[in-house]
């Protein structure tokens, strides 16, 4: 009978279940008391939630830009014969004044042709001394022509044969789309994040290499000194691994400055060194001891043994782990910005804190895309090593 | 001349693997060590190149005491003692050529070898060794792409690179198909006969003992229970060494 093999107190099944259910119920009640969830709040702030979600879901990606403007002008001799009249071209956007010259306080008609349909136009005088004198704005008609009455004011009298000119600035209607400023910012910050992760992974990997050999029982745990090193390195690695990268990053942000990518690099490097050190050491421990024995027997030095018998066995694992960790680090570094680690996370937290939800939406979209792409890339690359 | 004096090995867990074993191996001998699994054959071979440090006793190569050598002296002694393993012990991901060159590490320039640079002379020597065991065409293959018999031949070419005076062969054919046994042992015999290399080899099959050995040692429970010429070993002796319960071993071996 199994009861004989496990001689311990066994409650009847039914009672046991009721007890477990009671304990669970008590736990749930305690959790509700502690966290005080307020469902009413969730419903009453539905409108606010909707606004935020709308902002996040309409990321700021493209920017409307007008096609630009151009300027043309025509000389207006005031009074007549104070300067020659200009010859008006037959095509292209062009201006004419009727009559061709005027005396002060007269009315002239400014006609414009082929200026572009429904375009906004700024009209102004360019006085002989080069000063601008604004008249008013107008709009071209549906065939792109303009016809406006203009007061000829005494200020426009020609000086030394140089006439005043009537100038119009035409703003072409319609617009093009181009990448918004937010996109540029997100791109720059994402760039920082990816390279922050790459640098951290590189530094972390470099430190993890010696640590991994020291934390591998088959390499290090020999004799009293070896065992002491082995256990202390392992304890050290486990201790660091129990720190969340976020905690680490906020500590480093206090030291090197909030929003400084270097804080993120430091935090991720330490975490990567500890994590890869542990993973690598397990990889070292699982190698085939045969080649080590064979090379020792042939008179190779300990360093040669590591290089020729251990390294070839662990390189594929190491590369694969390191690339995987880069992938993880990009993911973490997007978050690390929130606690001052710099990069896209810092940008995102800034935008959220300033209620700029569509910019935040752009950042979130970028994070999703980058994480997907890296996930795919790293798994593809790792396939090459297995 | 290899001299083993009162060799005893007790493992930390209390297992007595060798108990007061003494014998001499003159140069050029093909010494076969027989005995059940766990009788101490592997421990004996590994004590000779000190992959395992004996608890008591001394081993001399000529007049040099192996058992008291410091690490540098030991590496110089080990260069002269090639070893062949039951499980081949190749670096599976490295090429056949690299595995062969590994046998030369004891002679290599320590700095160049750490950079992975080998002199052309060593490469030529490795190709010659591979040629000798008939797998020169596999030089660029990964070691784990080879069959068991071919892998053991890489093991032999690796040992050849040491230009050894002694070859320790720890059950070199036990992991192989029995029909391949001769194809491997013939290379050991050739090294023994033409290069005058002393061979110390543990074997399981009586016909192989008769065919290749010039001298035989029998181990049982860590003690030397037999020493003599291969011809002295008959069914009765074999049974005494392998024990009453080893009917199958005896039957197979005598077949």
XYZ file of C-alpha atoms in Angstrom:
641
model
C 0.000 0.000 0.000
C 1.184 3.438 -0.816
C 0.216 4.717 2.637
C 2.851 2.475 4.089
C 5.450 3.908 1.786
C 4.493 7.472 2.636
C 3.544 7.365 6.290
C 2.221 10.875 6.705
C -1.049 12.372 7.788
C -3.549 12.302 4.932
C -6.837 14.137 5.174
C -9.822 12.645 3.443
C -9.977 14.032 -0.104
C -13.174 16.010 0.343
C -12.059 17.842 3.494
C -8.738 18.582 1.844
C -10.395 20.223 -1.098
C -12.643 22.361 1.087
C -9.612 23.463 3.102
C -7.663 24.415 -0.015
C -10.667 26.322 -1.376
C -11.023 28.206 1.922
C -7.362 29.154 1.950
C -7.600 30.392 -1.654
C -10.714 32.403 -0.804
C -8.994 34.050 2.144
C -5.999 34.884 -0.062
C -8.262 36.494 -2.664
C -10.058 38.564 -0.011
C -6.755 39.753 1.400
C -5.496 40.697 -2.059
C -8.634 42.716 -2.751
C -8.277 44.522 0.558
C -4.654 45.299 -0.142
C -4.944 46.505 -3.722
C -8.460 48.037 -3.458
C -9.519 47.680 -7.074
C -12.049 50.348 -8.019
C -14.154 49.163 -10.943
C -16.196 52.382 -10.842
C -13.076 54.351 -11.605
C -12.429 52.235 -14.663
C -15.899 53.073 -16.016
C -16.013 56.743 -14.951
C -12.692 57.450 -16.636
C -13.685 55.650 -19.803
C -13.623 58.899 -21.795
C -10.088 59.696 -20.647
C -8.993 56.197 -21.467
C -10.526 56.490 -24.914
C -8.616 59.713 -25.628
C -5.328 58.176 -24.564
C -5.939 55.042 -26.570
C -6.942 57.118 -29.610
C -3.679 59.021 -29.315
C -1.625 55.879 -28.973
C -3.420 54.211 -31.867
C -2.890 57.159 -34.226
C 0.870 57.321 -34.231
C 2.450 60.438 -35.602
C 4.193 59.151 -38.679
C 3.633 61.460 -41.645
C 3.604 65.238 -41.851
C 1.659 67.394 -44.292
C 3.829 69.841 -46.202
C 2.729 72.474 -48.758
C 4.335 72.332 -52.159
C 5.948 75.705 -51.585
C 5.593 79.168 -53.028
C 7.012 81.368 -55.705
C 7.211 85.098 -56.283
C 6.774 87.200 -59.403
C 6.609 90.949 -59.864
C 6.010 93.677 -62.393
C 7.216 97.256 -62.567
C 4.612 100.004 -62.092
C 5.902 103.366 -63.420
C 4.410 106.090 -61.182
C 3.908 108.612 -62.585
C 3.752 107.537 -66.235
C 7.012 107.821 -68.167
C 9.066 107.901 -64.988
C 10.359 104.494 -66.010
C 9.894 102.131 -68.980
C 7.000 99.685 -68.985
C 7.885 96.040 -68.820
C 7.189 93.635 -71.646
C 4.801 90.918 -70.543
C 5.653 87.375 -71.602
C 3.076 85.300 -73.503
C 3.061 82.231 -71.269
C 3.994 80.921 -67.851
C 2.761 82.621 -64.728
C 2.814 86.303 -65.488
C 1.455 89.635 -64.343
C 0.084 92.664 -66.147
C -1.208 96.015 -64.935
C -3.986 97.908 -66.585
C -3.298 100.601 -67.491
C 0.433 100.105 -67.933
C 1.287 103.095 -65.795
C -0.415 105.281 -63.225
C -0.315 108.487 -61.289
C -0.485 108.588 -57.523
C -3.957 107.974 -56.088
C -5.097 106.250 -59.295
C -6.546 102.750 -59.352
C -4.816 100.078 -61.404
C -5.908 96.556 -62.033
C -3.383 93.821 -61.386
C -4.026 90.815 -63.600
C -2.240 87.540 -63.081
C -2.378 84.557 -65.417
C -1.603 80.819 -64.981
C -0.736 81.232 -61.330
C -2.204 77.881 -60.295
C -5.784 77.152 -59.303
C -7.247 78.358 -56.022
C -3.898 79.461 -54.715
C -3.447 81.869 -51.843
C -1.672 85.006 -52.927
C 0.111 87.674 -50.919
C 0.273 91.004 -52.703
C 2.769 93.705 -51.829
C 4.679 96.673 -53.130
C 8.408 96.599 -53.498
C 9.382 100.262 -53.191
C 12.357 101.720 -55.122
C 14.464 101.578 -51.962
C 13.766 97.839 -51.703
C 11.352 98.016 -48.781
C 8.310 95.785 -48.793
C 4.854 97.206 -48.340
C 2.133 94.677 -47.805
C -1.222 95.201 -49.559
C -3.564 92.267 -48.836
C -4.101 88.626 -49.563
C -6.210 87.228 -52.386
C -7.048 83.972 -54.042
C -6.738 82.887 -57.669
C -9.853 81.642 -59.457
C -10.471 78.117 -60.671
C -8.539 78.739 -63.900
C -5.543 80.064 -62.037
C -6.052 83.750 -62.838
C -6.085 86.766 -60.620
C -7.592 90.213 -61.059
C -7.373 92.759 -58.244
C -7.733 96.494 -57.950
C -4.790 98.191 -56.400
C -4.554 101.732 -54.987
C -1.505 103.525 -56.285
C -0.256 105.337 -53.218
C 2.085 108.320 -53.341
C 4.776 106.328 -51.589
C 5.188 104.270 -54.793
C 6.548 107.163 -56.885
C 9.633 106.176 -58.847
C 12.950 107.452 -57.622
C 15.756 108.236 -60.103
C 14.082 106.135 -62.826
C 13.670 103.116 -60.590
C 9.984 102.216 -60.386
C 8.134 100.506 -57.570
C 7.082 96.993 -58.359
C 3.976 95.024 -57.584
C 4.967 91.626 -56.275
C 2.860 88.605 -55.514
C 3.801 85.517 -53.556
C 1.743 82.538 -54.639
C 1.286 79.611 -52.269
C 0.504 76.522 -54.269
C -2.453 74.582 -52.964
C -2.240 70.865 -52.185
C 0.482 69.262 -50.148
C 2.819 66.293 -49.928
C 3.405 63.921 -47.041
C 6.792 63.378 -45.547
C 8.174 61.688 -42.455
C 7.260 63.699 -39.397
C 9.713 65.095 -36.912
C 8.536 62.486 -34.441
C 9.593 59.732 -36.832
C 13.052 61.256 -37.058
C 13.255 61.495 -33.278
C 12.016 57.949 -32.815
C 14.499 56.727 -35.392
C 17.380 58.496 -33.671
C 16.375 57.201 -30.255
C 15.847 53.669 -31.526
C 19.290 53.867 -33.060
C 20.661 54.778 -29.639
C 18.745 51.918 -28.032
C 19.925 49.261 -30.485
C 23.533 50.302 -30.167
C 23.201 50.680 -26.408
C 22.088 47.051 -26.334
C 24.875 46.029 -28.709
C 27.552 47.776 -26.657
C 26.164 46.362 -23.416
C 26.032 42.868 -24.893
C 29.612 43.170 -26.114
C 30.951 44.443 -22.794
C 28.861 41.920 -20.862
C 30.032 39.054 -23.062
C 33.684 40.026 -22.666
C 33.346 40.019 -18.874
C 31.264 36.858 -18.852
C 33.950 34.811 -20.656
C 36.486 34.627 -17.804
C 33.655 34.462 -15.259
C 32.106 31.485 -17.025
C 35.329 29.487 -16.852
C 35.766 30.380 -13.192
C 32.183 29.300 -12.501
C 32.499 25.966 -14.325
C 33.039 23.089 -11.907
C 34.946 20.925 -14.387
C 37.529 23.678 -14.999
C 37.839 25.484 -11.680
C 36.617 23.325 -8.794
C 39.937 21.639 -8.145
C 41.682 21.882 -4.795
C 40.865 24.301 -1.995
C 41.689 27.506 -3.891
C 39.766 26.365 -6.965
C 36.692 25.482 -4.936
C 36.795 28.807 -3.113
C 36.987 30.679 -6.438
C 34.251 28.518 -7.952
C 31.786 29.046 -5.117
C 32.461 32.763 -4.710
C 32.124 33.472 -8.456
C 28.924 31.460 -8.579
C 27.535 33.282 -5.531
C 28.483 36.607 -7.115
C 26.768 35.712 -10.401
C 23.598 34.568 -8.669
C 23.504 37.675 -6.535
C 23.738 40.002 -9.536
C 21.225 37.962 -11.475
C 18.668 38.488 -8.741
C 18.756 42.248 -9.386
C 16.292 43.363 -12.018
C 17.979 45.338 -14.820
C 15.468 48.112 -14.063
C 16.683 48.462 -10.487
C 20.268 48.407 -11.675
C 19.551 51.048 -14.340
C 17.855 53.410 -11.900
C 20.875 53.164 -9.606
C 23.267 53.888 -12.477
C 20.999 56.714 -13.711
C 21.424 58.370 -10.334
C 25.183 58.079 -10.719
C 25.782 59.097 -14.347
C 22.698 61.210 -14.972
C 19.045 60.679 -15.766
C 18.322 59.942 -19.430
C 21.958 59.197 -20.177
C 22.265 56.078 -22.365
C 25.469 55.268 -20.512
C 23.352 54.387 -17.455
C 21.515 51.822 -19.558
C 24.758 50.487 -20.990
C 26.236 50.034 -17.512
C 23.152 48.318 -16.118
C 22.738 46.012 -19.101
C 26.463 45.172 -19.170
C 26.433 44.059 -15.554
C 23.259 42.033 -15.980
C 24.493 40.519 -19.253
C 27.854 39.571 -17.755
C 26.149 37.779 -14.877
C 23.490 36.111 -16.962
C 25.791 35.003 -19.785
C 28.426 34.003 -17.239
C 25.946 31.575 -15.733
C 24.718 30.288 -19.104
C 28.252 29.934 -20.491
C 29.474 28.154 -17.361
C 26.737 25.568 -17.757
C 27.757 25.161 -21.368
C 31.386 24.680 -20.293
C 30.310 22.136 -17.697
C 28.479 20.073 -20.285
C 31.414 19.622 -22.660
C 32.923 16.268 -23.516
C 35.916 15.748 -21.149
C 37.526 13.262 -23.572
C 39.436 15.761 -25.733
C 40.711 17.531 -22.593
C 42.142 14.242 -21.350
C 43.623 13.519 -24.773
C 45.387 16.866 -25.053
C 46.644 16.728 -21.469
C 48.078 13.313 -22.278
C 49.914 14.711 -25.307
C 51.812 17.246 -23.163
C 49.790 20.376 -23.967
C 49.831 23.287 -21.508
C 46.629 24.101 -19.604
C 46.063 27.163 -21.799
C 46.498 25.081 -24.954
C 44.039 22.543 -23.570
C 41.413 25.251 -23.018
C 41.998 26.722 -26.459
C 42.095 23.502 -28.462
C 39.835 21.151 -26.489
C 37.357 23.412 -24.650
C 36.862 26.424 -26.922
C 35.887 24.529 -30.106
C 33.215 22.760 -28.100
C 31.666 25.888 -26.628
C 31.931 28.439 -29.445
C 28.577 27.590 -31.072
C 26.760 27.769 -27.735
C 28.489 30.976 -26.785
C 27.658 32.729 -30.056
C 24.101 31.591 -29.917
C 23.648 32.730 -26.298
C 25.332 36.077 -26.983
C 23.072 36.840 -29.947
C 20.040 35.765 -27.981
C 21.099 38.108 -25.222
C 21.421 41.007 -27.627
C 17.829 40.376 -28.573
C 16.831 40.372 -24.888
C 18.874 43.506 -24.224
C 17.150 45.501 -26.973
C 13.843 44.499 -25.418
C 14.942 45.466 -21.911
C 16.608 48.689 -23.014
C 13.319 49.971 -24.441
C 11.980 49.761 -20.907
C 15.161 50.834 -19.164
C 14.678 54.337 -20.606
C 11.690 54.764 -18.288
C 13.983 54.809 -15.287
C 16.471 57.115 -16.957
C 18.501 54.796 -19.120
C 18.205 56.876 -22.299
C 17.207 55.785 -25.786
C 13.700 55.073 -27.048
C 12.340 54.263 -23.601
C 13.336 57.630 -22.265
C 11.736 59.286 -25.303
C 8.555 57.275 -24.729
C 8.323 58.176 -21.051
C 8.870 61.840 -21.892
C 6.064 61.807 -24.446
C 3.681 60.072 -22.062
C 4.504 62.493 -19.261
C 3.766 65.445 -21.557
C 0.467 63.887 -22.746
C 1.813 63.621 -26.289
C 0.079 60.330 -26.953
C 0.418 60.141 -30.725
C 4.192 60.563 -30.455
C 4.165 57.908 -27.752
C 2.180 55.727 -30.139
C 4.916 56.153 -32.759
C 7.545 55.071 -30.237
C 5.512 52.027 -29.203
C 5.017 51.049 -32.837
C 8.759 51.374 -33.449
C 9.535 49.213 -30.407
C 7.156 46.509 -31.596
C 8.679 46.490 -35.085
C 12.273 46.428 -33.851
C 11.600 43.660 -31.337
C 9.900 41.576 -34.014
C 12.679 42.095 -36.520
C 15.398 41.317 -33.992
C 13.566 38.278 -32.717
C 13.393 36.959 -36.254
C 17.000 37.876 -37.073
C 18.453 36.395 -33.909
C 16.619 33.119 -34.352
C 17.751 32.963 -37.985
C 21.367 33.639 -37.037
C 21.268 31.180 -34.152
C 20.038 28.480 -36.513
C 23.368 28.748 -38.295
C 25.264 27.622 -35.210
C 23.311 24.590 -34.120
C 62.493 0.611 -20.327
C 59.400 1.437 -18.302
C 59.410 0.274 -14.689
C 56.357 0.220 -12.429
C 57.017 -0.341 -8.726
C 54.400 -1.164 -6.096
C 51.731 0.933 -7.723
C 48.609 1.511 -5.606
C 45.674 3.774 -6.375
C 42.858 4.455 -3.917
C 40.175 6.828 -5.157
C 38.787 9.468 -2.772
C 35.569 7.441 -2.448
C 37.593 4.523 -1.069
C 37.653 2.340 -4.181
C 40.950 0.483 -4.433
C 41.648 0.464 -8.183
C 45.249 -0.833 -8.074
C 46.946 -2.779 -5.330
C 50.738 -3.093 -5.265
C 51.259 -3.665 -8.999
C 54.843 -4.027 -10.242
C 56.186 -4.892 -13.681
C 58.767 -3.896 -16.268
C 58.271 -3.130 -19.944
C 61.435 -3.420 -22.073
C 61.694 -1.155 -25.124
C 59.921 -2.480 -28.183
C 57.507 -4.724 -26.322
C 53.816 -5.062 -27.196
C 52.375 -5.460 -23.718
C 48.735 -6.458 -23.489
C 46.787 -5.811 -20.277
C 43.741 -8.012 -19.777
C 41.090 -8.085 -17.094
C 37.428 -7.421 -16.453
C 35.933 -3.962 -16.653
C 36.770 -2.321 -13.332
C 39.835 -4.469 -12.775
C 42.083 -1.382 -12.954
C 43.324 -1.477 -16.558
C 42.370 2.100 -17.368
C 43.678 3.354 -14.017
C 46.986 1.577 -14.645
C 47.418 3.157 -18.095
C 46.451 6.617 -16.794
C 48.905 6.347 -13.915
C 51.736 5.844 -16.392
C 51.235 9.319 -17.955
C 49.795 10.629 -14.680
C 46.395 11.586 -16.003
C 45.690 9.962 -12.637
C 48.104 10.478 -9.761
C 48.868 7.175 -8.010
C 48.437 6.974 -4.242
C 51.614 4.969 -3.697
C 54.394 3.495 -5.764
C 56.803 4.755 -8.371
C 57.015 4.686 -12.138
C 60.285 5.182 -13.997
C 60.851 5.856 -17.685
C 64.480 4.817 -18.102
C 65.931 6.474 -14.985
C 63.524 9.399 -14.809
C 60.848 9.095 -12.155
C 57.504 10.010 -13.725
C 55.696 9.963 -10.402
C 57.826 12.769 -8.930
C 58.073 14.976 -12.023
C 56.980 18.618 -11.729
C 54.485 19.992 -14.221
C 57.051 21.073 -16.840
C 58.966 17.791 -16.622
C 55.692 15.916 -16.764
C 54.654 17.669 -19.966
C 58.008 16.744 -21.533
C 57.503 13.115 -20.480
C 53.937 13.113 -21.786
C 55.114 14.298 -25.207
C 56.929 11.001 -25.549
C 53.909 8.928 -24.494
C 51.078 8.801 -27.010
C 47.625 7.755 -25.866
C 44.748 6.155 -27.738
C 41.312 6.063 -26.175
C 38.327 3.734 -26.314
C 36.039 6.712 -27.132
C 38.650 8.268 -29.500
C 38.453 11.597 -27.554
C 38.534 13.740 -30.676
C 37.331 17.335 -30.707
C 34.214 16.586 -32.722
C 33.703 20.056 -34.173
C 37.309 20.470 -35.272
C 38.662 19.141 -38.534
C 40.557 15.891 -38.847
C 43.705 17.886 -39.622
C 43.329 20.049 -36.506
C 42.698 16.982 -34.372
C 45.887 15.460 -35.735
C 47.857 18.660 -35.154
C 46.601 18.657 -31.545
C 49.035 15.810 -30.946
C 51.860 18.261 -31.691
C 50.799 20.870 -29.104
C 53.417 19.677 -26.619
C 56.147 20.650 -29.103
C 54.493 23.748 -30.519
C 55.613 27.299 -29.929
C 53.321 28.299 -27.046
C 52.510 31.740 -28.467
C 51.947 30.748 -32.082
C 49.832 27.794 -31.022
C 47.598 30.100 -28.972
C 47.042 32.096 -32.153
C 46.224 28.920 -34.021
C 49.267 29.219 -36.280
C 51.086 26.031 -37.249
C 54.423 25.783 -39.054
C 54.264 24.211 -42.490
C 56.530 21.407 -41.262
C 53.917 20.383 -38.690
C 51.143 20.492 -41.277
C 53.193 18.317 -43.625
C 53.859 15.923 -40.770
C 50.144 15.762 -39.981
C 49.281 15.011 -43.606
C 51.944 12.292 -43.622
C 50.443 10.795 -40.456
C 46.956 10.850 -41.945
C 48.326 9.328 -45.122
C 49.874 6.559 -43.066
C 46.521 5.598 -41.560
C 44.832 5.987 -44.942
C 42.508 8.958 -44.323
C 44.462 11.854 -45.855
C 41.451 12.614 -48.065
C 39.355 13.335 -44.949
C 41.753 15.995 -43.608
C 39.296 18.868 -44.102
C 36.250 16.985 -42.781
C 34.864 17.560 -39.341
C 35.869 14.743 -36.993
C 32.275 13.813 -36.168
C 31.549 13.286 -39.852
C 33.763 10.187 -39.803
C 32.860 6.604 -38.938
C 34.067 5.068 -35.669
C 36.934 3.225 -37.301
C 38.049 6.336 -39.141
C 37.854 8.386 -35.933
C 40.124 5.928 -34.154
C 42.583 6.242 -37.036
C 42.582 10.004 -36.433
C 43.346 9.137 -32.807
C 46.325 7.100 -33.983
C 47.571 9.838 -36.303
C 47.293 12.284 -33.393
C 49.488 9.968 -31.305
C 51.928 9.657 -34.249
C 52.429 13.428 -34.188
C 54.058 13.084 -30.765
C 56.789 10.862 -32.246
C 56.192 8.742 -29.163
C 58.456 6.224 -27.470
C 55.477 4.597 -25.805
C 51.868 4.232 -26.890
C 49.201 3.703 -24.247
C 46.102 2.241 -25.854
C 43.076 2.051 -23.579
C 40.799 -0.580 -25.153
C 41.317 0.942 -28.604
C 38.908 -1.401 -30.373
C 36.246 -1.934 -27.678
C 33.919 0.697 -29.184
C 34.311 -0.636 -32.694
C 32.748 -3.375 -34.709
C 34.884 -6.512 -34.062
C 35.728 -6.795 -37.767
C 37.428 -3.404 -37.550
C 39.694 -4.497 -34.688
C 42.486 -5.731 -36.936
C 42.370 -2.643 -39.133
C 43.169 -0.544 -36.056
C 45.575 -2.874 -34.281
C 47.652 -3.387 -37.414
C 48.714 0.272 -37.191
C 49.793 -0.236 -33.566
C 51.692 -3.352 -34.610
C 53.324 -1.456 -37.438
C 54.452 1.311 -35.069
C 55.710 -1.350 -32.686
C 57.645 -3.299 -35.332
C 58.945 -0.596 -37.681
C 59.287 2.414 -35.352
C 60.259 0.345 -32.279
C 57.531 2.063 -30.228
C 56.675 0.319 -26.983
C 52.938 -0.420 -26.922
C 50.905 -0.957 -23.768
C 47.418 -1.938 -24.782
C 44.371 -3.196 -22.913
C 42.286 -5.719 -24.838
C 39.267 -7.925 -24.266
C 39.517 -10.597 -26.944
C 41.729 -13.601 -26.477
C 42.448 -14.031 -30.190
C 43.682 -10.445 -30.353
C 45.880 -11.037 -27.325
C 47.443 -14.039 -29.043
C 47.756 -12.276 -32.372
C 49.345 -8.968 -31.264
C 50.808 -9.328 -27.768
C 54.442 -10.127 -27.019
C 53.841 -10.067 -23.277
C 50.665 -10.160 -21.163
C 49.636 -8.856 -17.751
C 46.361 -9.946 -16.158
C 44.627 -7.736 -13.617
C 41.868 -8.789 -11.263
C 40.395 -6.465 -8.628
C 43.411 -4.176 -8.963
C 45.977 -6.908 -8.412
C 48.340 -8.430 -10.935
C 47.239 -12.071 -11.171
C 49.164 -13.076 -14.281
C 52.295 -12.105 -16.164
C 53.782 -14.079 -18.994
C 53.808 -14.842 -22.711
C 50.559 -14.774 -24.686
C 50.938 -18.454 -25.461
C 50.687 -19.268 -21.761
C 47.139 -17.986 -21.705
C 44.668 -20.761 -22.354
C 41.007 -21.219 -21.481
C 41.757 -22.022 -17.880
C 43.960 -19.011 -17.281
C 41.527 -16.749 -19.080
C 38.737 -18.090 -16.900
C 40.803 -17.493 -13.784
C 41.433 -13.897 -14.749
C 37.914 -13.138 -15.916
C 36.180 -15.133 -13.182
C 33.748 -18.027 -13.219
C 30.772 -15.822 -14.039
C 32.374 -14.489 -17.230
C 31.201 -17.342 -19.405
C 30.037 -15.091 -22.207
C 33.284 -13.179 -22.385
C 35.237 -16.414 -22.564
C 32.958 -17.915 -25.156
C 33.095 -14.859 -27.384
C 36.778 -14.476 -26.896
C 37.579 -18.017 -27.864
C 35.306 -18.086 -30.857
